[in-house]
Short mmCIF file of C-alpha atoms in Angstrom, two decimals:
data_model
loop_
_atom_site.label_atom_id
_atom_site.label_comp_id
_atom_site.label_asym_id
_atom_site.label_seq_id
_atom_site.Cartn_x
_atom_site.Cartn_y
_atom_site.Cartn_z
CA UNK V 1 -111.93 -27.40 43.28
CA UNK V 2 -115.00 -25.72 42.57
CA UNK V 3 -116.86 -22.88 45.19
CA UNK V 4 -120.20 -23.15 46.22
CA UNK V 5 -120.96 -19.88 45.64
CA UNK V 6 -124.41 -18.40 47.08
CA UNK V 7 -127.65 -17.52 44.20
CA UNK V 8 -126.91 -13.80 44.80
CA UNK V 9 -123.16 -13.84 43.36
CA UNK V 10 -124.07 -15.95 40.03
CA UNK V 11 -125.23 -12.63 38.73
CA UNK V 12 -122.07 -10.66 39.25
CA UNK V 13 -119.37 -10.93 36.41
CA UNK V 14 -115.54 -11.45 36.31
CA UNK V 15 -115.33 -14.25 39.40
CA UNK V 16 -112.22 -15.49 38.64
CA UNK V 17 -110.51 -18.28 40.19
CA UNK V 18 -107.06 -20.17 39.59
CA UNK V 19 -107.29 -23.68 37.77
CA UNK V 20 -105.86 -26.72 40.22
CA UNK V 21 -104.39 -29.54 38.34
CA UNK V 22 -105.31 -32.76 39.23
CA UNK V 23 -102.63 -35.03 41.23
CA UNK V 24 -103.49 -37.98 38.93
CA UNK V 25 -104.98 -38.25 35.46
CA UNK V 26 -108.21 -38.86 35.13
CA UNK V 27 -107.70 -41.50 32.53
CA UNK V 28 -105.93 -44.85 33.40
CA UNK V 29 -104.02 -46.72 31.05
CA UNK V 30 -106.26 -48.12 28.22
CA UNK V 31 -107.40 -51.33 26.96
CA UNK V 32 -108.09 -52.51 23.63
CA UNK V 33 -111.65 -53.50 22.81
CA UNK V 34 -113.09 -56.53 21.04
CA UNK V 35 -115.43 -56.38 18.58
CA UNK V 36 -117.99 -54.02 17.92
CA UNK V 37 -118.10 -51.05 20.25
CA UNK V 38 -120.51 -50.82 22.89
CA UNK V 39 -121.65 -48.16 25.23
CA UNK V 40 -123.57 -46.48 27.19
CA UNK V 41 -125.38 -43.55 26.52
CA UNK V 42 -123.30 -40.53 27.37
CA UNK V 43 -121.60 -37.44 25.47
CA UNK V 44 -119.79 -37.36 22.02
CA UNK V 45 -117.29 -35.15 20.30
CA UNK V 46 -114.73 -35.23 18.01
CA UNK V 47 -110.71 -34.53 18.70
CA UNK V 48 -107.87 -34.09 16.55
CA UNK V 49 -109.74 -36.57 13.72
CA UNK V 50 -110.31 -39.41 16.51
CA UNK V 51 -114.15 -39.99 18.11
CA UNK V 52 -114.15 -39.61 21.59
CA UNK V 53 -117.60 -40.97 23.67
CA UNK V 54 -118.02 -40.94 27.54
CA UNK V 55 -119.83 -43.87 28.93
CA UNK V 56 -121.08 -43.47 32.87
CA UNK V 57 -117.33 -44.83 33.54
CA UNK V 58 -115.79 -45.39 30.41
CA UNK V 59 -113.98 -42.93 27.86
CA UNK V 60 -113.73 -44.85 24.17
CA UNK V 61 -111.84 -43.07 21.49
CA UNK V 62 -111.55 -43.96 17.63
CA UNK V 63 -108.90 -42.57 16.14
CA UNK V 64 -108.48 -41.66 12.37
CA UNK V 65 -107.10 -45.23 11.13
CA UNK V 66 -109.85 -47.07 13.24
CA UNK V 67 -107.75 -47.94 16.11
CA UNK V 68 -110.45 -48.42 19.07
CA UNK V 69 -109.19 -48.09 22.68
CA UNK V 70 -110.91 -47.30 26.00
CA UNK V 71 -109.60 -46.14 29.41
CA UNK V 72 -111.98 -46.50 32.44
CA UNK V 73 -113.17 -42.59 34.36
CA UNK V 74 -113.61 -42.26 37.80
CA UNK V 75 -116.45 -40.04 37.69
CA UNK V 76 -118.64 -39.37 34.72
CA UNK V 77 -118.79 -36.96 31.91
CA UNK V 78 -121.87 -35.64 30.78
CA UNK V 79 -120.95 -33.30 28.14
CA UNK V 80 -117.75 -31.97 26.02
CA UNK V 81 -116.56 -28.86 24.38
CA UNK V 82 -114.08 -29.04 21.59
CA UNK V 83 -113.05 -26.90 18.96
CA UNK V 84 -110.76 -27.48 15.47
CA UNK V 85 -108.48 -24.66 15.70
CA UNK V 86 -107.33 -25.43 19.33
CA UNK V 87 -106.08 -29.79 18.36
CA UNK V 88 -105.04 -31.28 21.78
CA UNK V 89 -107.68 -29.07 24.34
CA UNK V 90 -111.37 -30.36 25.74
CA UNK V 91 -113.60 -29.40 28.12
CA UNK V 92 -115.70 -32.04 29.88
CA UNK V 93 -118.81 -31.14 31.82
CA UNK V 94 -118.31 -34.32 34.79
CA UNK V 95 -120.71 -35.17 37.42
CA UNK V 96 -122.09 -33.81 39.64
CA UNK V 97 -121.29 -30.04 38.95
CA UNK V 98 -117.19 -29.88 37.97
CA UNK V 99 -115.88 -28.62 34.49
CA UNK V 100 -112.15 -29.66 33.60
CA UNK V 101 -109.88 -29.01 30.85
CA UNK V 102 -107.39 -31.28 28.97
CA UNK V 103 -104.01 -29.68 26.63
CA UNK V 104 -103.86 -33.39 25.93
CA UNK V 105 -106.13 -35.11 24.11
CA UNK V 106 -107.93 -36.03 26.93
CA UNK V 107 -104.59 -37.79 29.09
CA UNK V 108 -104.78 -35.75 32.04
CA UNK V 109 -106.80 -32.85 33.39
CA UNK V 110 -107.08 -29.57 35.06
CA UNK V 111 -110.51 -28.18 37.04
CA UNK V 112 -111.50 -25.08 35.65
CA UNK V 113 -114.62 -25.16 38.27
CA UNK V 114 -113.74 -22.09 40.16
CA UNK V 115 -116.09 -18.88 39.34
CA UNK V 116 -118.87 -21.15 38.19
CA UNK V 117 -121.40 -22.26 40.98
CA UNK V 118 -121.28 -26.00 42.72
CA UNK V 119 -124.44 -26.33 40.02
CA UNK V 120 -124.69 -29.32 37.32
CA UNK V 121 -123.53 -28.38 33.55
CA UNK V 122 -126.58 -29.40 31.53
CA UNK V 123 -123.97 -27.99 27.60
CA UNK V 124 -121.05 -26.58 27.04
CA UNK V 125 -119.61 -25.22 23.68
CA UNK V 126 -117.05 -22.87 22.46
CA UNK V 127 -117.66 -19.80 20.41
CA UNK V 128 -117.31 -20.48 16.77
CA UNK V 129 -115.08 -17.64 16.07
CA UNK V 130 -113.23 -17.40 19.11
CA UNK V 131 -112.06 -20.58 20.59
CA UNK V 132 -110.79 -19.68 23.57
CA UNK V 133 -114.57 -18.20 24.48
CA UNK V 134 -116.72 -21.01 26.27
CA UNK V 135 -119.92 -20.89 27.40
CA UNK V 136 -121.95 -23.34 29.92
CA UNK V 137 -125.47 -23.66 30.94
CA UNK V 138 -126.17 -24.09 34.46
CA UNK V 139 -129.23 -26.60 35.78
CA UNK V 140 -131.48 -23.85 37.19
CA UNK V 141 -129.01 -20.98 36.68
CA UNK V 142 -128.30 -19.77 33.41
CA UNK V 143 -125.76 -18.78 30.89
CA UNK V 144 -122.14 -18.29 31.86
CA UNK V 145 -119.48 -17.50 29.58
CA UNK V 146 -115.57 -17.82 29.52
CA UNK V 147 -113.23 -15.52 27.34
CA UNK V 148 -110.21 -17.10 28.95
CA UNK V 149 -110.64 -20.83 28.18
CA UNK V 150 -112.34 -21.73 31.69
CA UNK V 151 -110.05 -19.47 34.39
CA UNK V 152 -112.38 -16.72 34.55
CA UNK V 153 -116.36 -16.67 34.19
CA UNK V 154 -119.07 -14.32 33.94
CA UNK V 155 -123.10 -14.83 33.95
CA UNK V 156 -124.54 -13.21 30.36
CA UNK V 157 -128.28 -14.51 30.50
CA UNK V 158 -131.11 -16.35 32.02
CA UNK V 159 -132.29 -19.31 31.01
CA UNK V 160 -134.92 -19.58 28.06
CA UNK V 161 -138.63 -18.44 28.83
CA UNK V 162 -140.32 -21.14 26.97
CA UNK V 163 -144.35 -21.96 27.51
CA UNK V 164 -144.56 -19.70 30.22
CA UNK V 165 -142.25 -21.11 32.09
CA UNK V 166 -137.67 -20.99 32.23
CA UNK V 167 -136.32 -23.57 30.86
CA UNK V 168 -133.01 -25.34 31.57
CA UNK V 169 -130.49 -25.42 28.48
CA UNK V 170 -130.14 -28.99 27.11
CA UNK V 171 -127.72 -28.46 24.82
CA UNK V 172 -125.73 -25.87 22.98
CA UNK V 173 -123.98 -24.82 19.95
CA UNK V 174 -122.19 -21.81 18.58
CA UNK V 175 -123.12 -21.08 14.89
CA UNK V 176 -120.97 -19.03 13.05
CA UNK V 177 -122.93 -17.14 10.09
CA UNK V 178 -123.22 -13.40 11.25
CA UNK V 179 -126.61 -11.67 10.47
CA UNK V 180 -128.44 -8.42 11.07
CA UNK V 181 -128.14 -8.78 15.08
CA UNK V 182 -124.22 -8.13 14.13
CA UNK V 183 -122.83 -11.44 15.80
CA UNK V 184 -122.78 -14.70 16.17
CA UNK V 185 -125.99 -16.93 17.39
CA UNK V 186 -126.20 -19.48 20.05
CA UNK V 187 -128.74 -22.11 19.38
CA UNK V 188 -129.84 -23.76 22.65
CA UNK V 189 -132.14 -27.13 22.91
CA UNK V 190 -134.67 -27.48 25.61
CA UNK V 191 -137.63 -29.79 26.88
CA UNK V 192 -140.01 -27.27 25.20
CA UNK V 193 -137.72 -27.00 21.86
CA UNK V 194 -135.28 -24.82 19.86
CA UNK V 195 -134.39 -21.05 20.58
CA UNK V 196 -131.55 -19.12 19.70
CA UNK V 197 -129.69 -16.08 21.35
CA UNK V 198 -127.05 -13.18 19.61
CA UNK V 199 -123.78 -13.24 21.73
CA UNK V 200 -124.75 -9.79 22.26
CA UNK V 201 -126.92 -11.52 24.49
CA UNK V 202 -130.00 -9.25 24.05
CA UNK V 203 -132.72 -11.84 24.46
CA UNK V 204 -134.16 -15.47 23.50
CA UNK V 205 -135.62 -15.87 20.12
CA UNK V 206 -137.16 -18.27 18.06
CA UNK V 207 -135.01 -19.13 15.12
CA UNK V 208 -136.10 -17.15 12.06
CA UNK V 209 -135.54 -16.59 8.83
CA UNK V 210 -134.43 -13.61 6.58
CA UNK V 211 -132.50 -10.71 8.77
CA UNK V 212 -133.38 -11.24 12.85
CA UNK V 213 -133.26 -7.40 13.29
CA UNK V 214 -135.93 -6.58 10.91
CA UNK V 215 -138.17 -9.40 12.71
CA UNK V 216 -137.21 -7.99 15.87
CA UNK V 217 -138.63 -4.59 14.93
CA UNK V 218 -141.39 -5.98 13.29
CA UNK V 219 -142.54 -8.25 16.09
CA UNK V 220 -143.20 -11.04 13.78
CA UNK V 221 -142.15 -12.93 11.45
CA UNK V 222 -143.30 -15.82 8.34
CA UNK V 223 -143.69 -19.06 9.63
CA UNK V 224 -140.98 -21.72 8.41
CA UNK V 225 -142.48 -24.40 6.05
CA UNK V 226 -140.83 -27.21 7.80
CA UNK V 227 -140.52 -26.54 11.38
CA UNK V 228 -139.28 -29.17 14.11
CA UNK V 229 -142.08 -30.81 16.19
CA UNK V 230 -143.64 -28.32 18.31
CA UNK V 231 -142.61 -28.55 21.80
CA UNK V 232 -140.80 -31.56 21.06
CA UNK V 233 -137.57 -31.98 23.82
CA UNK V 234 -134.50 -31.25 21.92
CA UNK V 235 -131.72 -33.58 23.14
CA UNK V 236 -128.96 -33.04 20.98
CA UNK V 237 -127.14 -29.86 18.62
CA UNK V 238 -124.47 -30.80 16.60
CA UNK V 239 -122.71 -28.62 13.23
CA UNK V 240 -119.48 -28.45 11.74
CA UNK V 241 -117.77 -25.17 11.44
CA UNK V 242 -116.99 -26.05 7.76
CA UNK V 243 -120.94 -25.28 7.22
CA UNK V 244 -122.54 -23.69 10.07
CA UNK V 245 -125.96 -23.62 8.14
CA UNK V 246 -126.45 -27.15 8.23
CA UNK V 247 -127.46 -28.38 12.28
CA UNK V 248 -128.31 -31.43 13.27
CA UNK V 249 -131.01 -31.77 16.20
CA UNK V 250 -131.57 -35.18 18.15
CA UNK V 251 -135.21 -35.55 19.00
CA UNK V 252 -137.07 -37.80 21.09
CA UNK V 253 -138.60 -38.98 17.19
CA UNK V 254 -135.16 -38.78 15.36
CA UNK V 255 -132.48 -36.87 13.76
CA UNK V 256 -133.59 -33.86 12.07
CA UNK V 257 -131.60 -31.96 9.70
CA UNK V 258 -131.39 -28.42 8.51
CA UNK V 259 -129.68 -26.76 5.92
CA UNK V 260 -130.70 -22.70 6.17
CA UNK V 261 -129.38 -22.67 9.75
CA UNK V 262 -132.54 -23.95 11.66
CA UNK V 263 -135.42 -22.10 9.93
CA UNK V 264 -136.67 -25.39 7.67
CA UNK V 265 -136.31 -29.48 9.09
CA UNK V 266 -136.18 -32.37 7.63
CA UNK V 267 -136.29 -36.10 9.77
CA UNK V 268 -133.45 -38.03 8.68
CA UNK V 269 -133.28 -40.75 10.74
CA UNK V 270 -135.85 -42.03 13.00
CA UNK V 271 -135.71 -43.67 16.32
CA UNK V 272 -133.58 -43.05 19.66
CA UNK V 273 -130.14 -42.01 19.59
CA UNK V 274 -128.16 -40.86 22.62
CA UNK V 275 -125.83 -38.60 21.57
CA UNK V 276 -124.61 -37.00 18.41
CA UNK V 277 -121.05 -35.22 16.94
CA UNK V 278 -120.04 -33.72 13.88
CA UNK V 279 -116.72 -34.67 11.95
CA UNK V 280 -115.07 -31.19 12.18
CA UNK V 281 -113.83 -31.44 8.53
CA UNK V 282 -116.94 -32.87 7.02
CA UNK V 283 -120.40 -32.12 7.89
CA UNK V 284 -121.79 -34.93 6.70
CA UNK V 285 -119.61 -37.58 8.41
CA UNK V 286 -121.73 -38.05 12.01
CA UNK V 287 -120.74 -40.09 15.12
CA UNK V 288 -123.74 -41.49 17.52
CA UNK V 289 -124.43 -43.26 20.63
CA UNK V 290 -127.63 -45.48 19.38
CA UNK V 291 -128.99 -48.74 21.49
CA UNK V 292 -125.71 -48.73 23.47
CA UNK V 293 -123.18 -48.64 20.27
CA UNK V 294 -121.40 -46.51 18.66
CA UNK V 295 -121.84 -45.80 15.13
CA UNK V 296 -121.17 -43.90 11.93
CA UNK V 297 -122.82 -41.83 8.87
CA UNK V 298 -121.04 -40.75 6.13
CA UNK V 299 -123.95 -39.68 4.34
CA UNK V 300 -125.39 -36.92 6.98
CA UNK V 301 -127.64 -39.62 9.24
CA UNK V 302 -129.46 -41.47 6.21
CA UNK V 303 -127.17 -44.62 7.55
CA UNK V 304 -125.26 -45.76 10.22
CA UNK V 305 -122.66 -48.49 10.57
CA UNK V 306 -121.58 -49.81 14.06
CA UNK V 307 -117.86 -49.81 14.50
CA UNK V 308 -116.31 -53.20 14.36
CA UNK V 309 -112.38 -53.86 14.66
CA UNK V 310 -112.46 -55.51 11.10
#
């Protein structure tokens, strides 16, 4: 169960806490669809080669040979963490401010609340490089981070200062392509765009290209030739660790793509889309939530097919 801990401790580091397993999954026994697959908008990942998408009640999962199944929640998840090198574990983000854990695929589940505060997960993602590190944004909060897989947390940063004002983290994603900061980046999506941050933790930045320590020192830095929409809400990060430099961004306009690790974007699919994943072993294979179906690209969000049972 998670604490309600006070404003004035979310700034401390190392509040541990022990992880309480559920009496009950939170899955119940599934049922097959009909069909093409319909759903709410929601969260997205991929598991162990299967698609997994959370509806407001609903958990549907796809695996590799196009079986479709779904097994009804009772409460909500509104974002996941997964990672290729740990097959079997997730982390789920579930309403209104818990964070659990599944060894299984998603069967049953532990909390891994305790240390964070009683405070809405707006993303979640785990460290490129170092699965068992996770990170979540809190609504309001900030950055926390994990180097235990969920039983212990510390706070590592504010939230983004974006157009004079801090702005909650939308969505997150660990990209793995070292530069001259010396570690890995997180790119974070908010109402008021893209920014980045070293896991150093140092400060907010606008994504850049060339090495980010020279443009640190020099205080500037060339414009990119193709940047997203300015101040455009940014909905949606997704990569594949097989090619960190490519990112996919869902915008309020579309799916934009970039290929030099979010300097340079290009719109590659237009209209609404609800959520996005990457297929872990191929950047160019996408899952979406779209107009309340769930859909696939094979060709890196130039086309999507809803999926049928035939």
């Amino acid at each position: 169960m998670s604490q309600n801990l006070p404003r004035a401790l979310s700034r401390r580091c190392l509040l541990c806490g022990g992880v309480a397993a559920f009496g009950a999954a939170l899955l119940l026994p599934h049922t097959s669809l009909a069909a093409t697959t319909v759903v709410s908008s929601g969260s997205l990942t991929y598991a162990d080669g299967a698609i997994l998408a959370a509806s407001k009640r609903t958990l549907w999962r796809v695996d590799a040979a196009g079986k479709i199944e779904h097994r009804p929640l009772d409460r909500s998840i509104t974002a996941f963490a997964s990672h290729p090198e740990t097959p079997g574990t997730l982390f789920a983000a579930v309403a209104p401010s818990d964070l659990l854990r599944s060894r299984d695929g998603g069967r049953t589940w532990a909390d891994i609340s305790a240390g964070l505060q009683a405070t809405r997960i707006t993303a979640l993602a785990q460290a490129a490089l170092e699965p068992d590190m996770l990170y979540a944004a809190l609504e309001g909060d900030g950055l926390w981070r994990s180097k235990d897989a969920g039983i212990s947390w510390e706070f590592v940063m504010d939230r983004p200062y974006l157009d004079g004002t801090e702005r909650d983290v939308l969505t997150l994603v660990s990209v793995g392509n070292p530069t001259g900061m010396g570690g890995i980046w997180l790119y974070a999506g908010t109402e008021a765009g893209l920014t980045r941050v070293p896991d150093c933790f140092c400060r907010w930045q606008d994504v850049t290209a060339g090495d980010a320590m020279d443009a640190l020192v020099a205080g500037k830095t060339p414009p990119p030739t193709k940047p997203l929409p300015e101040r455009e809400q940014v909905n949606h990060l997704a990569l594949s660790p097989e090619e960190p430099e490519r990112i996919y961004a869902v915008l309020k306009s579309g799916i934009w793509t970039s290929t030099d690790a979010g300097v340079n974007w290009t719109m590659t699919a237009s209209g609404t889309f609800d959520a996005l994943a990457v297929n872990p072993e191929n950047p160019r294979h996408l899952a979406a939530l779209r107009n309340e179906t769930l859909s696939v690209s094979r060709d890196g969000g130039m086309t999507f097919d809803p999926l049928n049972l035939s």
